[in-house]
Short mmCIF file of C-alpha atoms in Angstrom, two decimals:
data_model
loop_
_atom_site.label_atom_id
_atom_site.label_comp_id
_atom_site.label_asym_id
_atom_site.label_seq_id
_atom_site.Cartn_x
_atom_site.Cartn_y
_atom_site.Cartn_z
CA MET A 22 0.00 0.00 0.00
CA ALA A 23 1.44 3.35 -1.08
CA ASN A 24 0.63 5.18 2.15
CA SER A 25 1.56 2.37 4.51
CA HIS A 26 4.52 4.19 6.07
CA VAL A 27 3.03 7.66 6.36
CA GLU A 28 2.72 8.74 10.01
CA VAL A 29 -0.49 10.62 10.80
CA ASP A 30 -0.92 12.78 13.88
CA LEU A 31 -4.19 11.75 15.51
CA SER A 32 -3.78 13.69 18.75
CA HIS A 33 -6.43 16.24 17.73
CA HIS A 34 -9.04 13.51 18.26
CA LEU A 35 -8.34 13.38 21.99
CA SER A 36 -10.97 14.72 24.36
CA ASP A 37 -10.41 17.21 27.14
CA THR A 38 -10.67 14.26 29.52
CA ALA A 39 -7.76 12.57 27.77
CA ARG A 40 -5.68 15.74 27.81
CA ASN A 41 -6.21 16.21 31.54
CA ILE A 42 -5.49 12.65 32.66
CA ARG A 43 -2.56 12.38 35.04
CA PRO A 44 -0.61 9.12 35.38
CA ASN A 45 -0.94 7.33 38.70
CA PRO A 46 2.57 7.61 40.21
CA LEU A 47 2.13 4.43 42.24
CA LYS A 48 1.42 2.40 39.10
CA ALA A 49 4.71 3.57 37.59
CA MET A 50 6.57 1.51 40.19
CA TYR A 51 5.13 -1.83 39.03
CA LYS A 52 7.59 -2.12 36.15
CA TYR A 53 10.35 -2.63 38.73
CA MET A 54 8.55 -5.33 40.72
CA GLY A 55 10.10 -8.21 38.82
CA VAL A 56 13.70 -7.07 39.28
CA PRO A 57 15.69 -9.86 41.00
CA GLY A 58 16.77 -9.01 44.52
CA LEU A 59 14.51 -5.97 44.79
CA ILE A 60 13.40 -5.14 48.32
CA ALA A 61 9.86 -3.89 47.70
CA ILE A 62 8.73 -1.72 50.60
CA ALA A 63 7.19 1.14 48.61
CA GLY A 64 3.65 -0.06 47.93
CA GLY A 65 0.76 -1.18 50.11
CA MET A 66 0.70 -4.69 48.69
CA PRO A 67 -0.63 -7.59 50.78
CA HIS A 68 1.88 -10.35 51.24
CA PRO A 69 0.94 -13.32 49.01
CA SER A 70 1.59 -15.81 51.80
CA LEU A 71 -1.54 -14.42 53.44
CA PHE A 72 -3.77 -15.07 50.42
CA PRO A 73 -6.21 -17.87 51.39
CA TYR A 74 -5.93 -19.71 48.06
CA GLU A 75 -3.07 -22.21 47.84
CA GLU A 76 -3.88 -23.59 44.42
CA LEU A 77 -6.60 -23.46 41.81
CA SER A 78 -7.74 -26.49 39.84
CA ALA A 79 -10.43 -26.95 37.22
CA VAL A 80 -11.74 -29.64 34.91
CA THR A 81 -11.87 -28.31 31.35
CA LEU A 82 -13.03 -29.54 27.99
CA LYS A 83 -10.54 -30.38 25.28
CA PRO A 84 -10.30 -28.06 22.28
CA ASP A 85 -11.76 -30.66 19.91
CA THR A 86 -14.74 -31.47 22.14
CA TYR A 87 -17.26 -30.16 19.61
CA PRO A 88 -17.11 -31.82 16.17
CA LEU A 89 -16.73 -29.67 13.08
CA ASP A 90 -19.76 -31.19 11.37
CA GLY A 91 -22.14 -30.09 14.12
CA SER A 92 -23.35 -33.66 14.62
CA GLN A 93 -23.43 -33.60 18.42
CA PRO A 94 -27.06 -33.75 19.55
CA ASP A 95 -28.63 -31.36 22.01
CA ASN A 96 -27.86 -32.15 25.67
CA ASN A 97 -31.62 -32.46 26.26
CA SER A 98 -32.10 -34.78 23.31
CA SER A 99 -33.07 -38.42 23.65
CA LEU A 100 -30.01 -39.20 21.50
CA THR A 101 -27.55 -37.84 24.05
CA TRP A 102 -26.88 -41.34 25.38
CA LEU A 103 -25.94 -42.47 21.86
CA TRP A 104 -23.51 -39.59 21.46
CA SER A 105 -21.88 -40.52 24.78
CA LEU A 106 -21.02 -43.98 23.40
CA PHE A 107 -18.91 -42.44 20.65
CA LYS A 108 -17.49 -39.48 22.54
CA SER A 109 -13.88 -39.81 23.63
CA SER A 110 -13.45 -40.90 27.22
CA LYS A 111 -10.59 -38.38 27.38
CA SER A 112 -12.68 -35.35 26.42
CA LYS A 113 -11.78 -33.52 29.61
CA THR A 114 -8.52 -32.49 31.17
CA GLN A 115 -7.18 -30.88 34.33
CA LEU A 116 -6.03 -27.29 34.73
CA HIS A 117 -3.81 -26.37 37.66
CA ILE A 118 -2.48 -23.01 38.90
CA PRO A 119 -0.26 -23.04 42.03
CA LYS A 120 0.26 -20.17 44.42
CA TYR A 121 3.97 -20.22 43.55
CA ALA A 122 5.21 -21.60 40.26
CA ASP A 123 8.34 -23.73 40.30
CA SER A 124 11.69 -22.24 39.35
CA GLY A 125 11.60 -23.68 35.84
CA SER A 126 8.40 -21.90 34.81
CA GLY A 127 10.12 -18.93 33.19
CA ALA A 128 10.36 -15.22 33.95
CA ASP A 129 6.61 -14.49 34.10
CA PRO A 130 4.85 -17.66 35.29
CA ILE A 131 1.13 -17.96 35.85
CA GLN A 132 0.72 -18.23 39.61
CA LEU A 133 -1.82 -17.17 42.21
CA SER A 134 0.69 -15.06 44.11
CA THR A 135 0.73 -12.80 41.03
CA ALA A 136 -2.86 -13.21 39.86
CA LEU A 137 -4.28 -12.22 43.27
CA GLN A 138 -1.89 -9.29 43.68
CA TYR A 139 -2.01 -5.70 42.48
CA SER A 140 -0.50 -5.51 39.01
CA GLY A 141 0.03 -3.24 36.06
CA VAL A 142 -3.03 -1.90 34.25
CA VAL A 143 -1.87 -3.19 30.85
CA GLY A 144 -2.35 -6.79 31.97
CA LEU A 145 -0.38 -9.74 33.30
CA PRO A 146 2.65 -10.36 31.05
CA PRO A 147 1.65 -13.92 29.99
CA PHE A 148 -1.83 -12.71 29.03
CA ILE A 149 -0.52 -9.75 27.05
CA GLU A 150 2.03 -11.94 25.29
CA PHE A 151 -0.69 -14.36 24.20
CA VAL A 152 -3.24 -11.81 22.98
CA ARG A 153 -0.60 -9.80 21.12
CA ASN A 154 0.63 -12.87 19.27
CA PHE A 155 -2.97 -13.93 18.69
CA THR A 156 -3.82 -10.51 17.24
CA LEU A 157 -0.73 -10.54 15.03
CA LYS A 158 -1.43 -13.99 13.57
CA THR A 159 -5.22 -13.71 13.37
CA PHE A 160 -6.05 -10.11 12.45
CA LYS A 161 -2.75 -9.13 10.78
CA PRO A 162 -2.59 -5.41 11.66
CA ALA A 163 -1.19 -3.20 8.90
CA TYR A 164 1.51 -1.73 11.17
CA PRO A 165 3.94 -3.56 13.46
CA ASP A 166 4.00 -1.43 16.61
CA PHE A 167 0.38 -1.91 17.65
CA GLN A 168 -0.35 -2.15 21.36
CA VAL A 169 -2.68 -4.45 23.29
CA LEU A 170 -4.04 -3.94 26.79
CA ALA A 171 -6.42 -5.94 28.93
CA ASN A 172 -9.96 -4.74 29.50
CA SER A 173 -12.97 -6.06 31.40
CA GLY A 174 -14.88 -6.93 28.24
CA ASN A 175 -15.81 -4.93 25.17
CA THR A 176 -18.21 -2.60 26.97
CA ASP A 177 -15.37 -1.58 29.26
CA GLY A 178 -13.04 -1.16 26.30
CA TRP A 179 -15.56 1.01 24.44
CA THR A 180 -16.32 3.09 27.54
CA LYS A 181 -12.64 3.98 27.83
CA ALA A 182 -12.25 4.64 24.11
CA ALA A 183 -15.26 6.97 24.17
CA ALA A 184 -13.93 8.77 27.24
CA ILE A 185 -10.59 9.63 25.62
CA LEU A 186 -12.08 10.55 22.22
CA CYS A 187 -15.49 12.16 22.72
CA GLN A 188 -16.22 15.65 23.95
CA PRO A 189 -19.48 16.24 25.84
CA GLY A 190 -22.37 16.80 23.46
CA GLU A 191 -20.65 15.34 20.39
CA LEU A 192 -22.20 13.00 17.85
CA ILE A 193 -20.73 9.60 16.99
CA LEU A 194 -21.39 7.55 13.86
CA THR A 195 -23.15 4.21 14.41
CA GLU A 196 -25.17 1.70 12.44
CA GLU A 197 -28.84 2.73 12.37
CA TRP A 198 -29.60 -0.26 14.61
CA THR A 199 -27.00 -1.08 17.23
CA TYR A 200 -26.24 -2.46 20.68
CA PRO A 201 -27.93 -0.15 23.23
CA GLY A 202 -25.34 -0.73 25.94
CA ALA A 203 -22.73 0.95 23.76
CA LEU A 204 -24.88 4.06 23.40
CA LEU A 205 -25.40 4.28 27.16
CA SER A 206 -21.68 4.37 28.03
CA PRO A 207 -21.06 7.97 26.81
CA TRP A 208 -24.70 9.03 27.21
CA PRO A 209 -24.23 10.90 30.53
CA ALA A 210 -21.67 13.13 28.78
CA GLY A 211 -24.28 14.12 26.21
CA VAL A 212 -22.70 12.02 23.44
CA ARG A 213 -25.39 10.90 21.02
CA PRO A 214 -25.45 8.51 18.05
CA PHE A 215 -25.82 9.66 14.47
CA PRO A 216 -27.17 6.72 12.44
CA VAL A 217 -25.72 5.51 9.15
CA PRO A 218 -28.02 3.34 6.97
CA ILE A 219 -27.14 -0.34 6.73
CA ASP A 220 -27.92 -3.18 4.35
CA GLY A 221 -27.38 -6.94 4.39
CA ILE A 222 -23.62 -6.62 4.92
CA GLY A 223 -23.58 -3.64 7.25
CA MET A 224 -22.95 0.08 7.00
CA VAL A 225 -23.41 1.44 3.46
CA PRO A 226 -20.31 3.35 2.23
CA GLU A 227 -22.21 5.60 -0.18
CA LYS A 228 -24.60 6.69 2.58
CA LEU A 229 -21.71 7.30 4.95
CA GLU A 230 -19.81 9.43 2.46
CA ALA A 231 -22.90 11.42 1.53
CA LEU A 232 -23.69 12.42 5.10
CA LEU A 233 -20.07 13.34 5.84
CA ARG A 234 -19.67 15.28 2.59
CA ASP A 235 -22.90 17.21 3.02
CA TRP A 236 -22.57 17.89 6.75
CA LYS A 237 -23.67 21.38 7.73
CA GLU A 238 -23.36 22.33 11.38
CA HIS A 239 -26.38 24.63 11.32
CA GLU A 240 -28.53 21.64 10.31
CA HIS A 241 -27.34 19.69 13.36
CA GLU A 242 -27.80 22.19 16.18
CA GLY A 243 -24.33 23.60 15.62
CA LYS A 244 -22.60 20.25 16.17
CA ARG A 245 -19.46 19.49 14.21
CA ARG A 246 -19.16 16.55 11.89
CA PRO A 247 -18.61 13.31 13.85
CA HIS A 248 -15.00 12.17 14.13
CA VAL A 249 -15.61 8.81 15.88
CA MET A 250 -17.36 5.75 14.46
CA TYR A 251 -18.63 2.92 16.66
CA THR A 252 -19.32 -0.20 14.61
CA ILE A 253 -20.06 -3.91 15.08
CA PRO A 254 -18.99 -5.21 11.66
CA VAL A 255 -19.34 -8.98 12.21
CA GLY A 256 -22.51 -10.49 13.63
CA GLN A 257 -23.84 -6.96 13.80
CA ASN A 258 -26.03 -6.58 16.86
CA PRO A 259 -28.98 -6.83 16.29
CA THR A 260 -29.12 -7.56 12.52
CA GLY A 261 -26.47 -10.29 12.22
CA ALA A 262 -24.84 -8.67 9.17
CA VAL A 263 -21.25 -9.60 8.27
CA MET A 264 -19.15 -6.92 6.59
CA ASN A 265 -16.73 -8.31 4.02
CA GLY A 266 -13.20 -7.10 3.36
CA GLN A 267 -14.02 -4.91 0.36
CA ARG A 268 -16.76 -3.09 2.25
CA LYS A 269 -14.39 -2.50 5.17
CA LYS A 270 -11.71 -1.15 2.87
CA ASP A 271 -14.22 1.21 1.26
CA ILE A 272 -15.37 2.50 4.64
CA TYR A 273 -11.80 2.77 5.93
CA ASP A 274 -10.87 4.91 2.91
CA ILE A 275 -13.84 7.19 3.64
CA CYS A 276 -12.72 7.47 7.27
CA VAL A 277 -9.24 8.45 6.10
CA LYS A 278 -10.72 11.07 3.77
CA TYR A 279 -12.89 12.61 6.50
CA ASP A 280 -10.53 11.90 9.42
CA ILE A 281 -12.69 9.44 11.39
CA ILE A 282 -11.48 7.16 14.20
CA ILE A 283 -12.99 3.66 13.89
CA VAL A 284 -13.85 1.73 17.05
CA GLU A 285 -14.31 -1.87 15.89
CA ASP A 286 -16.37 -3.78 18.46
CA ASP A 287 -16.10 -7.42 17.38
CA PRO A 288 -17.37 -9.82 20.07
CA TYR A 289 -18.96 -12.19 17.53
CA TYR A 290 -16.00 -12.40 15.16
CA PHE A 291 -15.45 -16.13 15.62
CA LEU A 292 -19.14 -16.96 15.37
CA GLN A 293 -19.23 -16.81 11.57
CA PHE A 294 -21.36 -19.42 9.81
CA PRO A 295 -21.95 -20.92 6.38
CA ASP A 296 -25.21 -20.24 4.55
CA TYR A 297 -28.36 -21.86 5.91
CA ARG A 298 -29.61 -25.00 4.17
CA ARG A 299 -32.95 -26.69 4.62
CA LYS A 300 -32.94 -29.97 6.53
CA SER A 301 -33.36 -31.99 3.36
CA GLU A 302 -30.25 -30.38 1.87
CA ARG A 303 -27.93 -30.90 4.82
CA SER A 304 -25.46 -33.75 4.73
CA LEU A 305 -24.97 -35.75 7.90
CA ARG A 306 -21.22 -35.40 7.78
CA SER A 307 -19.10 -32.63 6.35
CA LEU A 308 -15.76 -33.10 4.64
CA VAL A 309 -13.95 -30.62 6.89
CA PRO A 310 -10.69 -32.22 8.10
CA ASP A 311 -10.60 -32.35 11.89
CA VAL A 312 -6.88 -31.85 12.37
CA ILE A 313 -5.25 -29.40 14.75
CA SER A 314 -2.41 -27.79 12.85
CA ALA A 315 -1.08 -24.46 11.66
CA GLU A 316 -2.34 -25.23 8.17
CA THR A 317 -5.93 -25.98 9.19
CA SER A 318 -5.92 -22.86 11.36
CA ARG A 319 -4.76 -20.76 8.42
CA GLN A 320 -7.35 -22.28 6.09
CA TYR A 321 -10.12 -21.58 8.57
CA LEU A 322 -9.05 -18.00 9.27
CA ASP A 323 -8.91 -17.33 5.53
CA THR A 324 -12.67 -17.97 5.38
CA LEU A 325 -13.43 -15.23 7.93
CA ALA A 326 -14.02 -11.57 7.18
CA PRO A 327 -10.84 -9.55 7.80
CA SER A 328 -10.58 -7.02 10.60
CA TYR A 329 -10.34 -3.27 10.03
CA LEU A 330 -6.85 -3.65 11.54
CA ASN A 331 -5.77 -5.33 8.33
CA PHE A 332 -6.36 -2.08 6.41
CA ASP A 333 -5.25 0.32 9.15
CA TYR A 334 -2.12 1.93 7.71
CA GLN A 335 -2.90 5.21 9.54
CA LYS A 336 -3.35 3.62 13.00
CA ARG A 337 -6.88 5.03 13.34
CA VAL A 338 -8.62 1.79 14.38
CA ILE A 339 -9.32 0.79 17.98
CA ARG A 340 -10.29 -2.87 17.99
CA LEU A 341 -12.14 -4.54 20.87
CA ASP A 342 -11.99 -8.31 21.44
CA THR A 343 -13.48 -10.37 24.23
CA PHE A 344 -13.59 -13.86 25.68
CA SER A 345 -17.25 -13.36 26.61
CA LYS A 346 -18.60 -15.28 23.62
CA THR A 347 -15.81 -17.87 23.39
CA ILE A 348 -15.00 -18.74 27.03
CA GLY A 349 -17.62 -17.12 29.28
CA PRO A 350 -19.00 -13.61 29.88
CA GLY A 351 -18.58 -13.89 33.64
CA CYS A 352 -14.80 -13.78 33.18
CA ARG A 353 -15.16 -10.09 32.22
CA LEU A 354 -11.99 -10.22 30.16
CA GLY A 355 -11.00 -8.95 26.75
CA TRP A 356 -8.38 -6.78 25.13
CA THR A 357 -8.03 -3.54 23.21
CA THR A 358 -5.75 -3.16 20.18
CA CYS A 359 -4.73 0.31 19.04
CA ASN A 360 -1.84 2.68 18.43
CA ALA A 361 0.66 3.47 21.17
CA GLN A 362 -0.63 6.98 21.87
CA PHE A 363 -4.23 5.89 22.45
CA ALA A 364 -3.08 2.87 24.47
CA ALA A 365 -0.95 4.96 26.84
CA ILE A 366 -3.83 7.32 27.54
CA MET A 367 -6.27 4.46 28.13
CA VAL A 368 -3.80 2.89 30.56
CA ASP A 369 -3.60 6.11 32.57
CA TYR A 370 -7.39 6.51 32.42
CA SER A 371 -7.87 2.93 33.66
CA ALA A 372 -5.39 3.46 36.49
CA SER A 373 -7.69 6.08 37.99
CA THR A 374 -11.01 4.34 37.23
CA THR A 375 -11.32 0.56 36.92
CA ASN A 376 -7.64 -0.09 37.67
CA GLN A 377 -6.42 -3.54 36.61
CA THR A 378 -8.52 -6.25 35.02
CA SER A 379 -9.21 -9.34 37.17
CA GLY A 380 -5.96 -11.21 37.68
CA ILE A 381 -7.81 -14.47 38.36
CA SER A 382 -9.61 -14.25 35.01
CA GLN A 383 -6.36 -13.48 33.22
CA ALA A 384 -4.63 -16.42 34.90
CA LEU A 385 -7.44 -18.90 34.25
CA ILE A 386 -7.85 -18.01 30.59
CA THR A 387 -4.14 -17.70 29.83
CA GLN A 388 -3.40 -21.03 31.45
CA LEU A 389 -6.10 -22.64 29.32
CA VAL A 390 -5.75 -21.06 25.88
CA SER A 391 -2.02 -20.36 25.93
CA LYS A 392 -0.27 -22.88 28.15
CA GLN A 393 -2.63 -25.84 27.97
CA TRP A 394 -4.03 -25.49 24.45
CA GLY A 395 -1.83 -23.18 22.43
CA TYR A 396 -2.78 -21.08 19.42
CA ASP A 397 -3.88 -23.78 16.98
CA SER A 398 -5.83 -25.71 19.59
CA PHE A 399 -7.62 -22.51 20.61
CA ILE A 400 -8.51 -21.94 16.96
CA ARG A 401 -9.90 -25.50 16.89
CA TRP A 402 -12.05 -24.67 19.94
CA LEU A 403 -13.38 -21.60 18.16
CA ARG A 404 -14.22 -23.64 15.07
CA GLY A 405 -16.16 -26.10 17.22
CA LEU A 406 -18.12 -23.28 18.84
CA ALA A 407 -19.02 -21.90 15.43
CA THR A 408 -20.47 -25.25 14.35
CA GLN A 409 -22.55 -25.44 17.52
CA TYR A 410 -24.01 -21.98 16.98
CA THR A 411 -24.57 -22.80 13.32
CA ALA A 412 -26.75 -25.70 14.43
CA ARG A 413 -28.65 -23.45 16.84
CA ARG A 414 -29.25 -20.88 14.13
CA ASP A 415 -30.45 -23.62 11.80
CA GLY A 416 -32.75 -24.94 14.52
CA MET A 417 -34.48 -21.60 14.98
CA VAL A 418 -34.89 -21.07 11.24
CA ASP A 419 -36.22 -24.63 10.95
CA CYS A 420 -38.92 -23.68 13.46
CA PHE A 421 -40.07 -20.89 11.15
CA PHE A 422 -40.34 -23.26 8.22
CA GLU A 423 -42.01 -26.02 10.23
CA CYS A 424 -44.58 -23.98 12.17
CA SER A 425 -48.02 -25.26 11.15
CA SER A 426 -49.75 -21.88 11.44
CA ILE A 427 -47.45 -19.92 9.14
CA GLY A 428 -45.88 -20.45 5.76
CA VAL A 429 -42.42 -19.18 4.82
CA ILE A 430 -41.29 -18.46 1.28
CA GLN A 431 -38.29 -16.71 -0.23
CA ARG A 432 -39.35 -13.37 -1.65
CA ASN A 433 -39.16 -13.41 -5.44
CA ASN A 434 -36.24 -11.50 -6.96
CA SER A 435 -35.48 -9.78 -3.67
CA LEU A 436 -32.03 -9.71 -2.13
CA TYR A 437 -30.84 -7.60 0.77
CA ASN A 438 -27.42 -6.96 -0.76
CA GLY A 439 -26.94 -10.62 -1.56
CA ALA A 440 -28.95 -12.03 1.36
CA PRO A 441 -32.26 -13.71 0.47
CA VAL A 442 -35.31 -12.19 2.16
CA TYR A 443 -37.95 -14.57 3.53
CA ASP A 444 -41.60 -13.68 4.10
CA ALA A 445 -43.85 -15.45 6.61
CA PHE A 446 -47.59 -15.42 6.06
CA ALA A 447 -50.59 -16.86 7.89
CA ARG A 448 -52.05 -20.16 6.81
CA PRO A 449 -55.88 -20.24 6.62
CA THR A 450 -56.25 -21.75 10.09
CA GLY A 451 -55.27 -20.77 13.60
CA SER A 452 -55.45 -17.61 15.64
CA VAL A 453 -52.99 -15.69 13.46
CA TYR A 454 -55.32 -16.10 10.50
CA HIS A 455 -58.30 -14.82 12.49
CA SER A 456 -56.36 -11.66 13.38
CA TYR A 457 -55.83 -10.93 9.71
CA ASP A 458 -58.77 -12.42 7.83
CA GLU A 459 -61.23 -9.53 8.09
CA LYS A 460 -59.19 -7.12 5.99
CA PHE A 461 -56.30 -9.17 4.67
CA PRO A 462 -56.65 -12.81 3.58
CA PRO A 463 -53.39 -14.77 3.70
CA ASN A 464 -52.78 -14.60 -0.03
CA GLY A 465 -49.48 -12.75 0.01
CA LYS A 466 -49.92 -10.49 3.04
CA THR A 467 -46.74 -10.81 5.02
CA LEU A 468 -46.79 -11.19 8.80
CA PHE A 469 -43.06 -10.82 9.18
CA SER A 470 -39.91 -11.05 7.11
CA PHE A 471 -36.31 -11.89 7.91
CA THR A 472 -32.89 -12.68 6.53
CA ILE A 473 -30.80 -15.56 7.82
CA PRO A 474 -27.61 -14.37 9.56
CA ASN A 475 -24.13 -15.69 8.84
CA SER A 476 -22.72 -14.60 12.18
CA GLY A 477 -23.56 -13.66 15.75
CA MET A 478 -26.39 -14.89 17.94
CA PHE A 479 -29.48 -13.19 16.57
CA ILE A 480 -32.16 -13.22 13.89
CA TRP A 481 -33.57 -9.78 13.10
CA VAL A 482 -37.27 -9.96 12.28
CA THR A 483 -39.31 -7.23 10.61
CA VAL A 484 -42.97 -7.40 11.64
CA HIS A 485 -45.43 -6.03 9.08
CA LEU A 486 -47.81 -4.25 11.43
CA LYS A 487 -49.60 -2.58 8.54
CA HIS A 488 -51.19 -5.92 7.69
CA HIS A 489 -52.83 -6.21 11.10
CA ARG A 490 -56.53 -5.37 11.38
CA ASP A 491 -55.89 -2.86 14.19
CA TRP A 492 -53.26 -0.85 12.36
CA VAL A 493 -54.09 2.76 11.48
CA PRO A 494 -51.78 5.13 9.55
CA VAL A 495 -51.01 7.72 12.21
CA PRO A 496 -47.59 9.32 11.47
CA ALA A 497 -46.15 9.38 14.98
CA PRO A 498 -43.40 7.50 16.82
CA GLY A 499 -43.97 4.46 18.94
CA SER A 500 -46.15 1.42 18.38
CA ALA A 501 -48.86 0.00 20.60
CA LEU A 502 -49.03 -3.08 18.39
CA GLU A 503 -45.31 -3.72 18.77
CA PHE A 504 -45.65 -3.65 22.54
CA LEU A 505 -48.78 -5.82 22.37
CA LEU A 506 -46.99 -8.39 20.23
CA TRP A 507 -44.03 -8.46 22.61
CA SER A 508 -46.25 -8.86 25.69
CA GLU A 509 -48.37 -11.59 24.10
CA LEU A 510 -45.26 -13.56 23.15
CA ALA A 511 -43.96 -13.18 26.71
CA LYS A 512 -47.26 -14.43 28.13
CA GLY A 513 -46.98 -17.39 25.78
CA GLY A 514 -43.56 -18.27 27.14
CA VAL A 515 -41.35 -16.71 24.45
CA MET A 516 -39.24 -13.68 25.39
CA VAL A 517 -37.84 -11.62 22.53
CA ALA A 518 -36.17 -8.21 22.45
CA PRO A 519 -38.35 -5.46 20.91
CA GLY A 520 -36.64 -3.67 18.07
CA TYR A 521 -36.98 -0.15 19.40
CA MET A 522 -34.37 -1.00 22.05
CA PHE A 523 -31.74 -1.06 19.30
CA SER A 524 -32.77 2.08 17.46
CA THR A 525 -30.38 5.03 17.32
CA ASP A 526 -33.32 7.36 16.77
CA GLU A 527 -34.71 8.49 20.13
CA SER A 528 -38.11 9.10 18.54
CA ASP A 529 -38.41 5.35 17.85
CA VAL A 530 -38.51 4.55 21.57
CA PRO A 531 -42.14 4.67 22.71
CA THR A 532 -43.08 6.36 25.97
CA SER A 533 -45.41 4.76 28.48
CA THR A 534 -48.19 7.06 27.24
CA GLU A 535 -47.66 5.97 23.65
CA LEU A 536 -47.64 2.29 24.61
CA ALA A 537 -51.02 2.78 26.27
CA SER A 538 -52.47 4.28 23.10
CA ALA A 539 -55.31 2.43 21.43
CA HIS A 540 -53.81 2.85 17.98
CA ALA A 541 -50.82 1.36 16.23
CA ARG A 542 -48.68 3.94 14.48
CA SER A 543 -45.72 2.39 12.68
CA GLU A 544 -46.10 0.27 9.56
CA TYR A 545 -43.27 -1.98 10.70
CA ALA A 546 -41.76 -3.16 13.95
CA HIS A 547 -38.72 -5.27 14.67
CA MET A 548 -37.78 -8.07 17.04
CA ARG A 549 -34.40 -9.54 17.89
CA LEU A 550 -34.50 -13.29 18.43
CA SER A 551 -31.53 -14.97 20.07
CA PHE A 552 -30.79 -18.51 18.93
CA SER A 553 -27.75 -18.83 21.21
CA SER A 554 -29.57 -19.65 24.43
CA ALA A 555 -32.36 -21.86 23.07
CA SER A 556 -31.58 -25.10 21.27
CA GLY A 557 -33.79 -27.11 18.98
CA SER A 558 -35.36 -29.32 21.63
CA VAL A 559 -36.34 -26.22 23.63
CA LEU A 560 -37.65 -24.26 20.64
CA SER A 561 -39.62 -27.05 19.02
CA PRO A 562 -42.57 -27.24 21.46
CA ARG A 563 -42.77 -23.42 21.50
CA ARG A 564 -42.89 -22.80 17.79
CA GLN A 565 -46.69 -22.87 17.78
CA ARG A 566 -46.65 -19.80 20.02
CA TRP A 567 -45.94 -17.74 16.93
CA ARG A 568 -49.58 -18.38 16.08
#
């Protein structure tokens, strides 16, 4: 790339908060703590001999526990006993962390005396070593001197990024539907989202460029053009869109042109799936070789969408990764990748706010994925997880196709930027039909439509409220019918997330007064359905509740 070695000063993006952060002088001493022979009497550190934990042991699964063909039945299935006959008797292993590692464990061993102690904000050295090497091999950043630092999950990482970048009252670029928790982090500072239209593969470059090019401050209450973008490019929450490499390059080039910092929130990166196939079209066994090796890891990673880091020759990307979706969210552990300037400021900011990330979580995860498994075995674990979530996605979509009260067809000649759109309509029996038959017989009137995601944990459903007998065309925000649909599903034992929760337009969020209104107002509503927490055997008896 012609501009790959051009240094760009990004310091003008820093907020007043970032400029006024002062380093914690006590934290500066930690870099000396490992010096042999040092007599450490400067800090108020508890003596590790007084920690009550002498050792930590756990039984863990092996990295190849989940087959790559997704053939393992549901744990609640009647076939579970059959699976147990074929499953390896050595599918579990022991993990052990002592209070004090033996002398042959290297310069920075994983031990409880360190994990339970105060430590540097960046992260425990073995953890940082692993995630830096993982980032280098997996995401291939476009510049060599990138920095990584531990965080307490992606929400924590984003909160810190927003704090050092955003001034009070500023606007940030987001997808038009996005994760509400991310919007709430900078909300108290008056930071608000400015939505960019999306399609089947995420944010639309032409729409982004148009709004940046045509920005006029007097049309936006005197606010300057946004200089920070928050995006979930893979398994976009809530839509499930996956942004490919070309789209990312196009958006990155626009961000270079208009001087935008990209915050890439990517918790679902390793939950990328193949296209959905109907049951009759699925083979029992795939031809994917189940071998743990550098070559199979490379082949698998080549099938995944690249990170923005791969195009980041100007060091303007802050990437957020987490173990929440791949190990467990209760660990509250992830890492931030960015340039050295941003990293140093986030370290100082963390030192005066959250301080260090949990040492126990760092020790547990590093011992497992780095010491016990290693890079290629961890990649094999991630591949197995992806096949399990593929099966769960397929199970939920199967329920749509198999529900006796609705029919599902692919919309003729309609693609959402390459993704087929499916319409669900009422069959001429059942309670759904009786809600629609007075004005709209089921000959083509769509109840809801959806696309099938290739990543993440969610199916994004568009409900066609305008086809309901109680709908009236009142041009106002909010939707009584949307709330009614949500509450009726909940009463029937199915909890979904109403779409307005993910809107970046405040006018889309109905007030309590609007929800009590007798009239429906919007032509469409949305629902986010999670297939991650409900498997086929759980969903199957509930599919009739769509009626």
